[in-house]
CSV table of C-alpha atoms in Angstrom, one decimal:
chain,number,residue,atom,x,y,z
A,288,UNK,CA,-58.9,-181.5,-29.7
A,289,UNK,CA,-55.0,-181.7,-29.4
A,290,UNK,CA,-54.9,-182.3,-25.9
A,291,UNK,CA,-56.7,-185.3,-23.6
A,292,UNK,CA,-58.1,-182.0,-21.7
A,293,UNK,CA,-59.1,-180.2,-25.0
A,294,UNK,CA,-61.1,-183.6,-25.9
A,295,UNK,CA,-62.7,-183.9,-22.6
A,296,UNK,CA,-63.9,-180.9,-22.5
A,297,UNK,CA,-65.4,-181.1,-26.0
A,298,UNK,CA,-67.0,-184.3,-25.4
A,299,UNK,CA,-68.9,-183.2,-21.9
A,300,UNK,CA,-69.9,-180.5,-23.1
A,301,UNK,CA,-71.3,-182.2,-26.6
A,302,UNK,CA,-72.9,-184.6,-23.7
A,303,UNK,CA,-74.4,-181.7,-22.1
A,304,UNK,CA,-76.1,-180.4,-25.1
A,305,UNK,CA,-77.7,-183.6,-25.9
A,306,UNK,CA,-79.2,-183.9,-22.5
A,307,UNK,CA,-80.6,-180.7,-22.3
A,308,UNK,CA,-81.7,-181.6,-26.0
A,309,UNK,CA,-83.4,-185.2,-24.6
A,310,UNK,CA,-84.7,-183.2,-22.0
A,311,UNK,CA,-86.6,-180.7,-23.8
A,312,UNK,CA,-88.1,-183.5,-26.1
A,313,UNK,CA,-89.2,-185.7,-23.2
A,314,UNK,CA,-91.2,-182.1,-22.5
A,315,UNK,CA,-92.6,-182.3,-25.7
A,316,UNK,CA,-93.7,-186.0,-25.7
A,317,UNK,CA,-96.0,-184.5,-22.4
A,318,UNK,CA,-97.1,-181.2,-23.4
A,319,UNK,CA,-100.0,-182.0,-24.9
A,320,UNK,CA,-101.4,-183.8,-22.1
A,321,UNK,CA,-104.2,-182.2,-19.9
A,322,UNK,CA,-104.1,-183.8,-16.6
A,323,UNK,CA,-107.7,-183.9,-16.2
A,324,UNK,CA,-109.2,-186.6,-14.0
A,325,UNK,CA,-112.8,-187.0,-12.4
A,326,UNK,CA,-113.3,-187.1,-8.9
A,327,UNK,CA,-115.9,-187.6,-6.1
A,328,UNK,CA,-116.9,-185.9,-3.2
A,329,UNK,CA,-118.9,-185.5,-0.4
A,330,UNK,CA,-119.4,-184.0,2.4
A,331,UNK,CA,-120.7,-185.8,5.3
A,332,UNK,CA,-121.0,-183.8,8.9
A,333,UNK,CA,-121.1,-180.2,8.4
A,334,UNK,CA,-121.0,-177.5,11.6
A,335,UNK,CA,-120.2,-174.1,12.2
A,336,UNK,CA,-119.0,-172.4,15.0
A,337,UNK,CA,-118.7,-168.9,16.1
A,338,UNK,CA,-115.0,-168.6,17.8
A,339,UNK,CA,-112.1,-166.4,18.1
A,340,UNK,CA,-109.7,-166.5,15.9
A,341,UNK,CA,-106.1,-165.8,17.4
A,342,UNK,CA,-104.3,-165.0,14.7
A,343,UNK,CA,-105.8,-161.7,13.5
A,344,UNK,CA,-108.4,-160.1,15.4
A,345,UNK,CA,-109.7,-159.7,19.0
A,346,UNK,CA,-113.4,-160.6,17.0
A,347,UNK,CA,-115.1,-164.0,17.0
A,348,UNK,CA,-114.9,-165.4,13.6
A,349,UNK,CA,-116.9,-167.9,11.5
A,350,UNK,CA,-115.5,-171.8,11.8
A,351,UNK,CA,-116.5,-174.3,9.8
A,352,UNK,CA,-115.6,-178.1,10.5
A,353,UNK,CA,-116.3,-180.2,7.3
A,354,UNK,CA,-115.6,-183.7,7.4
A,355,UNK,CA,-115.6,-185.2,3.7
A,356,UNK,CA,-115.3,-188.5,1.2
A,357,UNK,CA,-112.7,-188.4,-1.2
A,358,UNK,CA,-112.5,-190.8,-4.4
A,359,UNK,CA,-110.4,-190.1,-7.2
A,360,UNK,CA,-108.0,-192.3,-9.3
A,361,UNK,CA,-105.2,-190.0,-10.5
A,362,UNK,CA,-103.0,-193.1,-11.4
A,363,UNK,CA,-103.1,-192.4,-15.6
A,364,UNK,CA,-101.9,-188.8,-15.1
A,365,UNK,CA,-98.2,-190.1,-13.7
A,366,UNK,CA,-95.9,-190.7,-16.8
A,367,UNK,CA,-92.3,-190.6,-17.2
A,368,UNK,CA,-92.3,-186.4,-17.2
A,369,UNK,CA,-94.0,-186.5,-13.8
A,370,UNK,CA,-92.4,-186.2,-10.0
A,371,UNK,CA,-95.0,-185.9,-8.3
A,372,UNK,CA,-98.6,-184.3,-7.8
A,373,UNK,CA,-99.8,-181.8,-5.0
A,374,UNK,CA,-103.6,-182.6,-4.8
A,375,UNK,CA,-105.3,-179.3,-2.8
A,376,UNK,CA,-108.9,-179.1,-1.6
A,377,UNK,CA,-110.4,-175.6,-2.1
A,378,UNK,CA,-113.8,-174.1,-0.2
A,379,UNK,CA,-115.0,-171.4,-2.8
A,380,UNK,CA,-117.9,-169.3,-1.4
A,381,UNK,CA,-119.4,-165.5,-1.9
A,382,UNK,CA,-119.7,-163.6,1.7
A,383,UNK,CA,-120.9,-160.1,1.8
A,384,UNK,CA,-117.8,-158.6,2.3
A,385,UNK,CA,-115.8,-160.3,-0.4
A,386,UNK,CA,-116.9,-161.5,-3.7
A,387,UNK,CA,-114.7,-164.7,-3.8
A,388,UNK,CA,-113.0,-166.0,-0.9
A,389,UNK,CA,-111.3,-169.6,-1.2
A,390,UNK,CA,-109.9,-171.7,1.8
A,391,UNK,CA,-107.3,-174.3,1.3
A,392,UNK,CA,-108.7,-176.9,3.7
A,393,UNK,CA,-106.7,-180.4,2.8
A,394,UNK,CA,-103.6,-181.0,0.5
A,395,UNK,CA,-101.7,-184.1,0.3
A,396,UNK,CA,-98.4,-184.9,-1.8
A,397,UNK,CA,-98.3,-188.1,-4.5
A,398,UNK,CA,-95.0,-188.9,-5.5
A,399,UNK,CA,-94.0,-191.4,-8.2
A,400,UNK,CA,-94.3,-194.9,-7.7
A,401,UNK,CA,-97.0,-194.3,-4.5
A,402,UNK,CA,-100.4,-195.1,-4.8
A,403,UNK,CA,-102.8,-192.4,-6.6
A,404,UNK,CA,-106.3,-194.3,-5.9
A,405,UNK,CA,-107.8,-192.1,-3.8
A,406,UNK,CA,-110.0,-193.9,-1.3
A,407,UNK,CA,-110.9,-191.3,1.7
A,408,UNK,CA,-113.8,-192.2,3.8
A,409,UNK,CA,-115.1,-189.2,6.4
A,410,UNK,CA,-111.9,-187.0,6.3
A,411,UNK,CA,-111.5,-184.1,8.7
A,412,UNK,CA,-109.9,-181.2,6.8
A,413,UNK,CA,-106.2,-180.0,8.1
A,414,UNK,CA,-106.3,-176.9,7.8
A,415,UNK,CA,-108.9,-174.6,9.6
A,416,UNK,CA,-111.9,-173.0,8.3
A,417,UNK,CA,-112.1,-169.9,8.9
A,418,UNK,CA,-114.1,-167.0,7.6
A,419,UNK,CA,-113.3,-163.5,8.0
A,420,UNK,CA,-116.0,-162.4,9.2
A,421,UNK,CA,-119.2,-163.9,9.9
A,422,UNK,CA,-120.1,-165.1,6.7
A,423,UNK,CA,-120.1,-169.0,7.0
A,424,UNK,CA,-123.1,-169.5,9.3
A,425,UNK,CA,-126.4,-170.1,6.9
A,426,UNK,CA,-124.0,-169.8,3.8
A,427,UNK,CA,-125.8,-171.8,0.8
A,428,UNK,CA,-123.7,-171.8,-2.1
A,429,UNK,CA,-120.0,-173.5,-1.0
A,430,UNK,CA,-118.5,-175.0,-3.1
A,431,UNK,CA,-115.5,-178.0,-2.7
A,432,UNK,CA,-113.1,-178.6,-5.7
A,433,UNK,CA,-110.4,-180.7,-5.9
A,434,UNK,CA,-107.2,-179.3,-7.7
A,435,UNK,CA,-103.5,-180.0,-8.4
A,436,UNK,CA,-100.3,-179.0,-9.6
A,437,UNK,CA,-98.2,-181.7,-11.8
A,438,UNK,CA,-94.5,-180.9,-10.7
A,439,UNK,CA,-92.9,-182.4,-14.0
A,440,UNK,CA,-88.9,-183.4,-14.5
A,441,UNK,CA,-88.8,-180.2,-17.2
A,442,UNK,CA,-91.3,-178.2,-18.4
A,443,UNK,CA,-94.7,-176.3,-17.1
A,444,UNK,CA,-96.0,-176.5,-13.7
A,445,UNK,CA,-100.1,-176.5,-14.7
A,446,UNK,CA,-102.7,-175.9,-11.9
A,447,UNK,CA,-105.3,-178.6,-13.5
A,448,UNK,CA,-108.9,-178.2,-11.4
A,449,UNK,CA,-110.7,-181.6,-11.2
A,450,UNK,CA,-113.8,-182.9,-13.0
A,451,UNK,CA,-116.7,-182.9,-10.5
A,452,UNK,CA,-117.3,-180.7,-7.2
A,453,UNK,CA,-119.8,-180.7,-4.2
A,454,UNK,CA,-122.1,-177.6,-3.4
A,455,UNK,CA,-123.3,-178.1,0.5
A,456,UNK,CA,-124.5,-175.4,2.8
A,457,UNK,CA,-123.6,-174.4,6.7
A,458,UNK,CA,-126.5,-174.4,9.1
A,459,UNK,CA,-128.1,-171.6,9.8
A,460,UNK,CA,-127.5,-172.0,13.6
A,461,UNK,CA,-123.8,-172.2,15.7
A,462,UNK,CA,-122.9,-175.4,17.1
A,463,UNK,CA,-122.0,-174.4,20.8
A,464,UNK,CA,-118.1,-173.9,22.0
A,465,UNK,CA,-117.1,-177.3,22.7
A,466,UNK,CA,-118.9,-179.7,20.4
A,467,UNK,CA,-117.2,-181.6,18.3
A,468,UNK,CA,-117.1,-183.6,15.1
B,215,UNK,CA,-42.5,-181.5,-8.6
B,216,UNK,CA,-40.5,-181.1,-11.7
B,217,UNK,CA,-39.9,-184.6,-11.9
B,218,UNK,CA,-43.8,-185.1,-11.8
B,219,UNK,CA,-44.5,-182.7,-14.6
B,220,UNK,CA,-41.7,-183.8,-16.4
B,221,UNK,CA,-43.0,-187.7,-16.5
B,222,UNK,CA,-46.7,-186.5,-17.2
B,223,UNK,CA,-45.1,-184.4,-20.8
B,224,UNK,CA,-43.6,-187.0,-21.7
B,225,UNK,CA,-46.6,-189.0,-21.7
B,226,UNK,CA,-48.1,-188.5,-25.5
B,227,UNK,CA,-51.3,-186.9,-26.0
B,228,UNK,CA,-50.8,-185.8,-29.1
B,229,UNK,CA,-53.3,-186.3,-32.2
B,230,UNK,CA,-52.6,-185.6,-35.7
B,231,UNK,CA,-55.2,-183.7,-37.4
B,232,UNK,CA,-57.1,-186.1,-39.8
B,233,UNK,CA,-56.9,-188.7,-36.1
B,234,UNK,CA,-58.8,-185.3,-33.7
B,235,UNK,CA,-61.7,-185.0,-36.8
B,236,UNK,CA,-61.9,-189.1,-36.5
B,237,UNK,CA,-62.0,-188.9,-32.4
B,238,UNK,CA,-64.6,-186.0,-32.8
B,239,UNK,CA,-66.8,-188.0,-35.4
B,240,UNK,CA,-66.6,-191.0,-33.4
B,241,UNK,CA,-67.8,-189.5,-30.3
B,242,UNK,CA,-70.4,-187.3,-31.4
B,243,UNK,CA,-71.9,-190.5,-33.7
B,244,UNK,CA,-71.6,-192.7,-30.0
B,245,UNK,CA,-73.3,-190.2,-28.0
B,246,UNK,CA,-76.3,-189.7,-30.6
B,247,UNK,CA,-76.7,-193.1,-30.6
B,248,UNK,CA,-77.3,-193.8,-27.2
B,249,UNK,CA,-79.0,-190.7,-26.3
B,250,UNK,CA,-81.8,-191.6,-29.5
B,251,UNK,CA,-81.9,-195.4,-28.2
B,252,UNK,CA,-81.7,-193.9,-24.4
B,253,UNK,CA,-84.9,-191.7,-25.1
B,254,UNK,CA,-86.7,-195.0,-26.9
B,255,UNK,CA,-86.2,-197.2,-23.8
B,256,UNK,CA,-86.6,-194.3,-21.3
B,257,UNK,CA,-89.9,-193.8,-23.5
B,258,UNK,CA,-91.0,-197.5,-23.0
B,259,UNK,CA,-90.3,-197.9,-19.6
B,260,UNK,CA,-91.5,-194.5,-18.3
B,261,UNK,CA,-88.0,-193.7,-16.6
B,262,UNK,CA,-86.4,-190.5,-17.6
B,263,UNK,CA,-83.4,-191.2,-15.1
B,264,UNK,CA,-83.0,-194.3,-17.5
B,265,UNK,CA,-82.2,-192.3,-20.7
B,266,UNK,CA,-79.6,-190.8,-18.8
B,267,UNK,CA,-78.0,-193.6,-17.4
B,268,UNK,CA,-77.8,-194.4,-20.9
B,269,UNK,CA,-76.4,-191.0,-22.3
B,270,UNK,CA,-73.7,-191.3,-19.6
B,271,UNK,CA,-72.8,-194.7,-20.4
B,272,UNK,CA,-72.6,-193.4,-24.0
B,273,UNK,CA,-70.3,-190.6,-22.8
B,274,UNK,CA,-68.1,-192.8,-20.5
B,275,UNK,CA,-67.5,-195.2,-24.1
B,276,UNK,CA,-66.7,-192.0,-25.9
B,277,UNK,CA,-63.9,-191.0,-23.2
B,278,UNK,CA,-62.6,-194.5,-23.8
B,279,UNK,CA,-62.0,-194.5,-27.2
B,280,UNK,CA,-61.3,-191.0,-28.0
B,281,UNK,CA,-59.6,-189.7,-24.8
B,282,UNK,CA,-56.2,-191.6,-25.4
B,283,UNK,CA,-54.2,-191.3,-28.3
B,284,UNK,CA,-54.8,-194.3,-29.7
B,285,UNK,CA,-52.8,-195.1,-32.7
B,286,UNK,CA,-55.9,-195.0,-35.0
B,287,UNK,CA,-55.4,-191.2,-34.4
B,288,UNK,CA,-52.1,-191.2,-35.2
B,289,UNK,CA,-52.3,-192.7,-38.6
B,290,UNK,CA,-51.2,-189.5,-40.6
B,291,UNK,CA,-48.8,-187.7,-39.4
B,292,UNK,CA,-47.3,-184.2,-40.7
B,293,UNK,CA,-44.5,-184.4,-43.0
B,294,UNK,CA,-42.2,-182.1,-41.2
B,295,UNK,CA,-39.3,-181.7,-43.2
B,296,UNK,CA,-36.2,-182.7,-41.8
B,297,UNK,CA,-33.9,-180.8,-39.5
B,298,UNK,CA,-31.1,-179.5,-41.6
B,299,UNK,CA,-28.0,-180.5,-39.7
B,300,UNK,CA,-26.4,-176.3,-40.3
B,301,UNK,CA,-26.5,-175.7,-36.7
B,302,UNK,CA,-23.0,-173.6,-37.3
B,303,UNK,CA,-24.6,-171.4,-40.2
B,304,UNK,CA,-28.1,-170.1,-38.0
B,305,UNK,CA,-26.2,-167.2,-36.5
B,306,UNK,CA,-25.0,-165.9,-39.8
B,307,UNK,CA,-28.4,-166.3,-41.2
B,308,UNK,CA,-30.3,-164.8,-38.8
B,309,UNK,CA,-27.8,-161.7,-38.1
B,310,UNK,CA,-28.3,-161.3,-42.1
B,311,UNK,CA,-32.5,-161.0,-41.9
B,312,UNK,CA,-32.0,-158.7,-38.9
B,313,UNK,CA,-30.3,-156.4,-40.6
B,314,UNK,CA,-27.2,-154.1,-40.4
B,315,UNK,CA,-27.6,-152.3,-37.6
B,316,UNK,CA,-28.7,-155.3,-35.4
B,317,UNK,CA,-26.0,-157.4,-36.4
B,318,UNK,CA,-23.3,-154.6,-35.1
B,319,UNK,CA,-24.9,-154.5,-31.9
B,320,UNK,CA,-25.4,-157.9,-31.2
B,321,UNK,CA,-21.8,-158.2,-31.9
């Protein structure tokens, strides 16, 4: 504290304490919340086809082309610990050979400050899905949920699964090679 | 070069002891206060970067007042006692603490 030097470097480094102190407290004021919202969807035009799949195997694989609705207001989970939220839409379904398989088949990014009513009308998914195998066509029991991950300024990342899902089922019969949706 | 370094020592930095606990309590009391009323506001208006705005503006006021050496630092300063003006009786002093043996060499 002799020295301007001695005294600057005391006082960033007080400064620095107190912010990582502030910070920490503005985790606390948001730890207790648990992000959940409802949401709503739907699924409108479901078809499957049988195709090849380039990626992996010389084998024709299962697609599935979804197209869906989408309503959700996510606007009361922003507050001031929150950057942004990564909203993902899951297919969960059983197949014979594998007990649980889950396809990512839509995501989107909500940053602070944009708008977080949902309002999707007959959305086609971005991603494609694909079984491995054969086990979409006739499938009864999939299942769409919506989740997300709240990317805060400090603290936890939590995976929060929304309120609400839709069950629909594939036909039991393959749409032909170049039919669309 | 020298010239440079010379001007920049002479410039005075120097706090007495009772003025650096003053500039330490001042700046940690100014930082609290705007880091607690920098979390309220960033609170209200649901902007962290706004708290620390605050804190830094809080920390820029404590570099003004407590970098320089004011002369509200300066207030109490040691009493050195004065230089004795026996400049021709050191030698002999010092050659007498050394010790014998010291004294004939360094004669």
């Amino acid at each position: 504290m002799n020295t301007v030097l001695s005294r600057a470097n005391t006082i960033f480094a007080f400064t620095l304490s107190v912010m990582a102190g502030l910070t920490f407290c503005c985790f606390l004021t948001t730890s207790m919340n648990d992000h959940l919202s409802p949401i709503k969807i739907d699924v409108n035009k479901i078809i499957v086809k049988n195709v090849q799949d380039f990626s992996t195997t010389r084998d024709k694989n299962d697609l599935g082309f979804i197209t869906f609705d989408l309503q959700a207001d996510l606007q009361h989970l922003f507050n001031w610990n929150m950057k942004q939220l990564f909203l993902y839409l899951t297919a969960e379904y059983t197949t014979p050979n594998n007990k649980l398989n889950q396809v990512v088949l839509w995501d989107k990014i909500i940053r602070r400050g944009e708008n977080a009513r949902l309002d999707y009308r007959s959305l086609h998914s971005k991603y494609y899905f694909f079984d491995d195998g054969k086990g979409l066509r006739g499938n009864q029991n999939v299942t769409l949920t919506l989740s997300w991950n709240v990317i805060p300024n400090a603290g936890t990342l939590p995976r929060i699964s929304g309120v609400g899902s839709k069950t629909f089922q594939f036909p039991d019969e393959y749409t032909p090679g170049n039919a669309r949706i | 070069m020298d010239a440079i370094k010379e001007r920049l020592n002479a410039i005075p930095s120097h706090m007495d002891y009772k003025g650096q606990k003053l500039a330490e309590q001042i700046f940690q009391i100014i930082i609290i206060v705007f880091a607690v009323v920098g979390f309220a506001w960033g609170y209200v208006c649901e902007q962290f970067v706004q708290t620390v705005y605050i804190l830094v503006a809080g920390f820029i006021l404590s570099c003004l007042l407590t970098l320089p050496p004011w002369p509200i630092y300066r207030r109490h300063p040691l009493p050195w006692q004065k230089p004795r003006d026996d400049s021709k009786e050191i030698p002999q002093k010092e050659s007498k603490k050394a010790g014998g043996k010291k004294k004939e060499k360094s004669k």
